[in-house]
């Protein structure tokens, strides 16, 4: 059976999602915590997709959708899909975007996609003024027509532990 995301022990803190302040993530694959300024409202997020199976992974009509949520423990479907509102009316998460997979992935191989994470206008100002702002990322591989679906359990948590098509990177500071 094909497995296409991060290795099981790293499901909540995968090294297969990383953000960079500059568009250099194919060379520099070390994660940088997001940092937005008035002059720089974009971060570059990279997702590495593995084929851990024994057969080529066919990427025809497949995409990777990337979500963000303000750093927290136990992030739910509502957090990832921007269904929650904080007291200051600044949203706590949402869909960043998606990238289509272009080439099949051979067994033991991987590919990397990039998605730009950007804030503008009042949202950018809110992020800049929030000294505790940090994010977690969730990446989901799906058919193009289902690019907004997140497989969750009965508690609304993304099923990163038993779904090879979902991976998460938590940045939680206690």
PDB file of C-alpha atoms in Angstrom:
ATOM      1  CA  UNK A   1       0.000   0.000   0.000  1.00  0.00           C
ATOM      2  CA  UNK A   2       1.256   3.471  -0.836  1.00  0.00           C
ATOM      3  CA  UNK A   3       1.954   5.865   1.988  1.00  0.00           C
ATOM      4  CA  UNK A   4       2.616   9.361   0.855  1.00  0.00           C
ATOM      5  CA  UNK A   5       3.206  11.580   3.836  1.00  0.00           C
ATOM      6  CA  UNK A   6       5.533  11.853   6.810  1.00  0.00           C
ATOM      7  CA  UNK A   7       6.739   8.945   8.857  1.00  0.00           C
ATOM      8  CA  UNK A   8       4.308   7.905  11.644  1.00  0.00           C
ATOM      9  CA  UNK A   9       6.300   9.073  14.671  1.00  0.00           C
ATOM     10  CA  UNK A  10       6.346  12.655  13.383  1.00  0.00           C
ATOM     11  CA  UNK A  11       2.680  13.073  12.510  1.00  0.00           C
ATOM     12  CA  UNK A  12       2.180  16.185  14.672  1.00  0.00           C
ATOM     13  CA  UNK A  13       5.586  17.744  14.165  1.00  0.00           C
ATOM     14  CA  UNK A  14       6.707  16.608  10.766  1.00  0.00           C
ATOM     15  CA  UNK A  15       9.901  17.870   9.183  1.00  0.00           C
ATOM     16  CA  UNK A  16       8.057  17.513   5.858  1.00  0.00           C
ATOM     17  CA  UNK A  17       6.386  20.917   6.238  1.00  0.00           C
ATOM     18  CA  UNK A  18       8.623  23.942   6.661  1.00  0.00           C
ATOM     19  CA  UNK A  19       8.217  27.679   6.192  1.00  0.00           C
ATOM     20  CA  UNK A  20      10.804  30.166   5.009  1.00  0.00           C
ATOM     21  CA  UNK A  21      10.937  33.950   4.992  1.00  0.00           C
ATOM     22  CA  UNK A  22      12.500  33.894   1.522  1.00  0.00           C
ATOM     23  CA  UNK A  23      11.629  31.728  -1.489  1.00  0.00           C
ATOM     24  CA  UNK A  24      14.613  29.444  -0.837  1.00  0.00           C
ATOM     25  CA  UNK A  25      13.001  26.341   0.664  1.00  0.00           C
ATOM     26  CA  UNK A  26      14.170  23.923  -2.012  1.00  0.00           C
ATOM     27  CA  UNK A  27      17.755  24.606  -0.888  1.00  0.00           C
ATOM     28  CA  UNK A  28      17.257  25.670   2.756  1.00  0.00           C
ATOM     29  CA  UNK A  29      14.900  23.130   4.277  1.00  0.00           C
ATOM     30  CA  UNK A  30      15.203  24.325   7.869  1.00  0.00           C
ATOM     31  CA  UNK A  31      11.914  25.609   9.310  1.00  0.00           C
ATOM     32  CA  UNK A  32      11.648  29.293  10.236  1.00  0.00           C
ATOM     33  CA  UNK A  33       8.757  30.434  12.408  1.00  0.00           C
ATOM     34  CA  UNK A  34       6.471  32.720  10.442  1.00  0.00           C
ATOM     35  CA  UNK A  35       7.192  36.422  10.702  1.00  0.00           C
ATOM     36  CA  UNK A  36       5.150  39.059   8.909  1.00  0.00           C
ATOM     37  CA  UNK A  37       5.947  42.772   8.645  1.00  0.00           C
ATOM     38  CA  UNK A  38       4.414  45.721   6.806  1.00  0.00           C
ATOM     39  CA  UNK A  39       7.154  45.376   4.187  1.00  0.00           C
ATOM     40  CA  UNK A  40       7.042  41.577   3.983  1.00  0.00           C
ATOM     41  CA  UNK A  41       3.582  40.014   4.076  1.00  0.00           C
ATOM     42  CA  UNK A  42       4.517  36.626   2.560  1.00  0.00           C
ATOM     43  CA  UNK A  43       5.941  33.378   3.891  1.00  0.00           C
ATOM     44  CA  UNK A  44       6.820  30.407   1.714  1.00  0.00           C
ATOM     45  CA  UNK A  45       5.599  27.024   2.926  1.00  0.00           C
ATOM     46  CA  UNK A  46       7.006  23.798   1.480  1.00  0.00           C
ATOM     47  CA  UNK A  47       5.523  20.335   1.732  1.00  0.00           C
ATOM     48  CA  UNK A  48       7.503  17.176   0.944  1.00  0.00           C
ATOM     49  CA  UNK A  49       5.386  14.269  -0.286  1.00  0.00           C
ATOM     50  CA  UNK A  50       6.850  10.767   0.061  1.00  0.00           C
ATOM     51  CA  UNK A  51       5.935   7.536  -1.648  1.00  0.00           C
ATOM     52  CA  UNK A  52       6.692   4.934   1.018  1.00  0.00           C
ATOM     53  CA  UNK A  53       4.939   2.233  -1.010  1.00  0.00           C
ATOM     54  CA  UNK A  54       6.173  -0.321  -3.524  1.00  0.00           C
ATOM     55  CA  UNK A  55       4.331   1.041  -6.567  1.00  0.00           C
ATOM     56  CA  UNK A  56       4.514   4.410  -8.310  1.00  0.00           C
ATOM     57  CA  UNK A  57       2.141   6.953  -6.787  1.00  0.00           C
ATOM     58  CA  UNK A  58       0.015   8.369  -9.593  1.00  0.00           C
ATOM     59  CA  UNK A  59      -0.577  12.071  -9.028  1.00  0.00           C
ATOM     60  CA  UNK A  60      -3.112  12.561 -11.835  1.00  0.00           C
ATOM     61  CA  UNK A  61      -5.823  14.904 -10.546  1.00  0.00           C
ATOM     62  CA  UNK A  62      -4.223  15.148  -7.062  1.00  0.00           C
ATOM     63  CA  UNK A  63      -3.530  18.298  -5.056  1.00  0.00           C
ATOM     64  CA  UNK A  64      -2.064  19.298  -1.701  1.00  0.00           C
ATOM     65  CA  UNK A  65      -4.162  21.758   0.313  1.00  0.00           C
ATOM     66  CA  UNK A  66      -2.454  23.695   3.106  1.00  0.00           C
ATOM     67  CA  UNK A  67      -4.230  25.051   6.195  1.00  0.00           C
ATOM     68  CA  UNK A  68      -3.015  27.167   9.095  1.00  0.00           C
ATOM     69  CA  UNK A  69      -4.241  27.584  12.654  1.00  0.00           C
ATOM     70  CA  UNK A  70      -2.988  29.839  15.397  1.00  0.00           C
ATOM     71  CA  UNK A  71      -0.680  27.723  17.557  1.00  0.00           C
ATOM     72  CA  UNK A  72      -2.521  25.646  20.097  1.00  0.00           C
ATOM     73  CA  UNK A  73      -2.836  22.108  21.384  1.00  0.00           C
ATOM     74  CA  UNK A  74      -5.692  19.940  20.096  1.00  0.00           C
ATOM     75  CA  UNK A  75      -6.587  21.858  16.945  1.00  0.00           C
ATOM     76  CA  UNK A  76      -9.979  20.887  15.544  1.00  0.00           C
ATOM     77  CA  UNK A  77     -11.637  20.939  12.154  1.00  0.00           C
ATOM     78  CA  UNK A  78     -13.191  24.284  13.087  1.00  0.00           C
ATOM     79  CA  UNK A  79      -9.751  25.785  13.797  1.00  0.00           C
ATOM     80  CA  UNK A  80      -8.315  24.651  10.451  1.00  0.00           C
ATOM     81  CA  UNK A  81     -11.399  25.713   8.483  1.00  0.00           C
ATOM     82  CA  UNK A  82     -11.804  29.182  10.074  1.00  0.00           C
ATOM     83  CA  UNK A  83     -15.100  28.314  11.764  1.00  0.00           C
ATOM     84  CA  UNK A  84     -14.056  29.885  15.092  1.00  0.00           C
ATOM     85  CA  UNK A  85     -13.808  33.574  15.931  1.00  0.00           C
ATOM     86  CA  UNK A  86     -11.771  35.050  18.720  1.00  0.00           C
ATOM     87  CA  UNK A  87     -13.018  37.881  20.910  1.00  0.00           C
ATOM     88  CA  UNK A  88     -11.185  40.467  18.806  1.00  0.00           C
ATOM     89  CA  UNK A  89     -12.802  39.190  15.579  1.00  0.00           C
ATOM     90  CA  UNK A  90      -9.433  38.119  14.168  1.00  0.00           C
ATOM     91  CA  UNK A  91      -9.727  34.694  12.678  1.00  0.00           C
ATOM     92  CA  UNK A  92      -7.730  31.809  14.095  1.00  0.00           C
ATOM     93  CA  UNK A  93      -7.011  29.736  11.013  1.00  0.00           C
ATOM     94  CA  UNK A  94      -8.074  28.815   7.536  1.00  0.00           C
ATOM     95  CA  UNK A  95      -7.119  27.517   4.142  1.00  0.00           C
ATOM     96  CA  UNK A  96      -3.905  28.996   2.738  1.00  0.00           C
ATOM     97  CA  UNK A  97      -4.101  27.492  -0.731  1.00  0.00           C
ATOM     98  CA  UNK A  98      -3.295  24.431  -2.753  1.00  0.00           C
ATOM     99  CA  UNK A  99      -0.813  23.095  -5.287  1.00  0.00           C
ATOM    100  CA  UNK A 100      -1.459  20.427  -7.877  1.00  0.00           C
ATOM    101  CA  UNK A 101       0.887  17.463  -8.048  1.00  0.00           C
ATOM    102  CA  UNK A 102       2.401  17.299 -11.505  1.00  0.00           C
ATOM    103  CA  UNK A 103       4.613  14.207 -11.688  1.00  0.00           C
ATOM    104  CA  UNK A 104       4.123  10.633 -10.482  1.00  0.00           C
ATOM    105  CA  UNK A 105       6.274   9.698  -7.480  1.00  0.00           C
ATOM    106  CA  UNK A 106       8.304   6.498  -7.723  1.00  0.00           C
ATOM    107  CA  UNK A 107       8.640   4.150  -4.710  1.00  0.00           C
ATOM    108  CA  UNK A 108      11.097   5.559  -2.178  1.00  0.00           C
ATOM    109  CA  UNK A 109      11.091   8.967  -3.885  1.00  0.00           C
ATOM    110  CA  UNK A 110       9.556  12.292  -2.906  1.00  0.00           C
ATOM    111  CA  UNK A 111       8.577  15.622  -4.374  1.00  0.00           C
ATOM    112  CA  UNK A 112       8.239  19.103  -2.877  1.00  0.00           C
ATOM    113  CA  UNK A 113       5.499  21.668  -3.495  1.00  0.00           C
ATOM    114  CA  UNK A 114       5.438  25.323  -2.442  1.00  0.00           C
ATOM    115  CA  UNK A 115       2.442  27.378  -1.307  1.00  0.00           C
ATOM    116  CA  UNK A 116       2.687  31.092  -0.484  1.00  0.00           C
ATOM    117  CA  UNK A 117       1.173  32.153   2.858  1.00  0.00           C
ATOM    118  CA  UNK A 118       0.118  35.806   2.873  1.00  0.00           C
ATOM    119  CA  UNK A 119      -1.812  38.291   4.984  1.00  0.00           C
ATOM    120  CA  UNK A 120      -3.096  41.651   3.774  1.00  0.00           C
ATOM    121  CA  UNK A 121      -4.837  44.785   5.055  1.00  0.00           C
ATOM    122  CA  UNK A 122      -6.349  44.541   8.553  1.00  0.00           C
ATOM    123  CA  UNK A 123      -5.397  40.859   8.887  1.00  0.00           C
ATOM    124  CA  UNK A 124      -1.732  41.741   8.304  1.00  0.00           C
ATOM    125  CA  UNK A 125      -1.922  44.530  10.880  1.00  0.00           C
ATOM    126  CA  UNK A 126      -3.486  42.135  13.418  1.00  0.00           C
ATOM    127  CA  UNK A 127      -0.716  39.575  12.864  1.00  0.00           C
ATOM    128  CA  UNK A 128       2.041  42.176  13.145  1.00  0.00           C
ATOM    129  CA  UNK A 129       0.577  43.530  16.394  1.00  0.00           C
ATOM    130  CA  UNK A 130       0.153  40.077  17.976  1.00  0.00           C
ATOM    131  CA  UNK A 131       3.465  39.407  19.713  1.00  0.00           C
ATOM    132  CA  UNK A 132       2.395  35.810  20.428  1.00  0.00           C
ATOM    133  CA  UNK A 133       1.409  35.012  16.852  1.00  0.00           C
ATOM    134  CA  UNK A 134       2.674  31.657  15.612  1.00  0.00           C
ATOM    135  CA  UNK A 135       1.016  29.007  13.494  1.00  0.00           C
ATOM    136  CA  UNK A 136       0.617  25.300  12.983  1.00  0.00           C
ATOM    137  CA  UNK A 137       0.245  23.851   9.492  1.00  0.00           C
ATOM    138  CA  UNK A 138      -1.882  20.989   8.169  1.00  0.00           C
ATOM    139  CA  UNK A 139      -1.374  19.556   4.664  1.00  0.00           C
ATOM    140  CA  UNK A 140      -3.904  17.255   2.989  1.00  0.00           C
ATOM    141  CA  UNK A 141      -3.501  15.335  -0.275  1.00  0.00           C
ATOM    142  CA  UNK A 142      -6.741  14.683  -2.099  1.00  0.00           C
ATOM    143  CA  UNK A 143      -8.388  14.511  -5.487  1.00  0.00           C
ATOM    144  CA  UNK A 144      -8.698  17.977  -7.015  1.00  0.00           C
ATOM    145  CA  UNK A 145     -12.464  18.096  -6.587  1.00  0.00           C
ATOM    146  CA  UNK A 146     -12.124  17.319  -2.844  1.00  0.00           C
ATOM    147  CA  UNK A 147      -9.301  19.742  -2.047  1.00  0.00           C
ATOM    148  CA  UNK A 148     -11.137  21.282   0.915  1.00  0.00           C
ATOM    149  CA  UNK A 149     -11.819  18.089   2.873  1.00  0.00           C
ATOM    150  CA  UNK A 150     -10.101  17.188   6.157  1.00  0.00           C
ATOM    151  CA  UNK A 151     -10.564  13.641   7.490  1.00  0.00           C
ATOM    152  CA  UNK A 152     -11.433  13.984  11.202  1.00  0.00           C
ATOM    153  CA  UNK A 153     -12.312  11.737  14.136  1.00  0.00           C
ATOM    154  CA  UNK A 154     -15.406  12.007  16.377  1.00  0.00           C
ATOM    155  CA  UNK A 155     -13.794  14.900  18.281  1.00  0.00           C
ATOM    156  CA  UNK A 156     -13.139  16.943  15.134  1.00  0.00           C
ATOM    157  CA  UNK A 157      -9.363  16.367  15.201  1.00  0.00           C
ATOM    158  CA  UNK A 158      -7.548  15.735  11.921  1.00  0.00           C
ATOM    159  CA  UNK A 159      -6.705  12.028  11.593  1.00  0.00           C
ATOM    160  CA  UNK A 160      -2.969  12.564  11.134  1.00  0.00           C
ATOM    161  CA  UNK A 161      -2.128   9.349  13.013  1.00  0.00           C
ATOM    162  CA  UNK A 162      -3.907   6.940  10.648  1.00  0.00           C
ATOM    163  CA  UNK A 163      -4.261   8.717   7.311  1.00  0.00           C
ATOM    164  CA  UNK A 164      -1.244   8.724   5.005  1.00  0.00           C
ATOM    165  CA  UNK A 165      -2.668  11.734   3.161  1.00  0.00           C
ATOM    166  CA  UNK A 166      -2.600  14.178   6.106  1.00  0.00           C
ATOM    167  CA  UNK A 167       0.376  15.629   7.938  1.00  0.00           C
ATOM    168  CA  UNK A 168       0.716  18.367  10.549  1.00  0.00           C
ATOM    169  CA  UNK A 169       3.447  20.656  11.853  1.00  0.00           C
ATOM    170  CA  UNK A 170       2.784  22.081  15.295  1.00  0.00           C
ATOM    171  CA  UNK A 171       4.646  25.063  16.638  1.00  0.00           C
ATOM    172  CA  UNK A 172       3.413  25.294  20.206  1.00  0.00           C
ATOM    173  CA  UNK A 173       5.370  27.187  22.828  1.00  0.00           C
ATOM    174  CA  UNK A 174       4.561  26.658  26.499  1.00  0.00           C
TER     175      UNK A 174
END
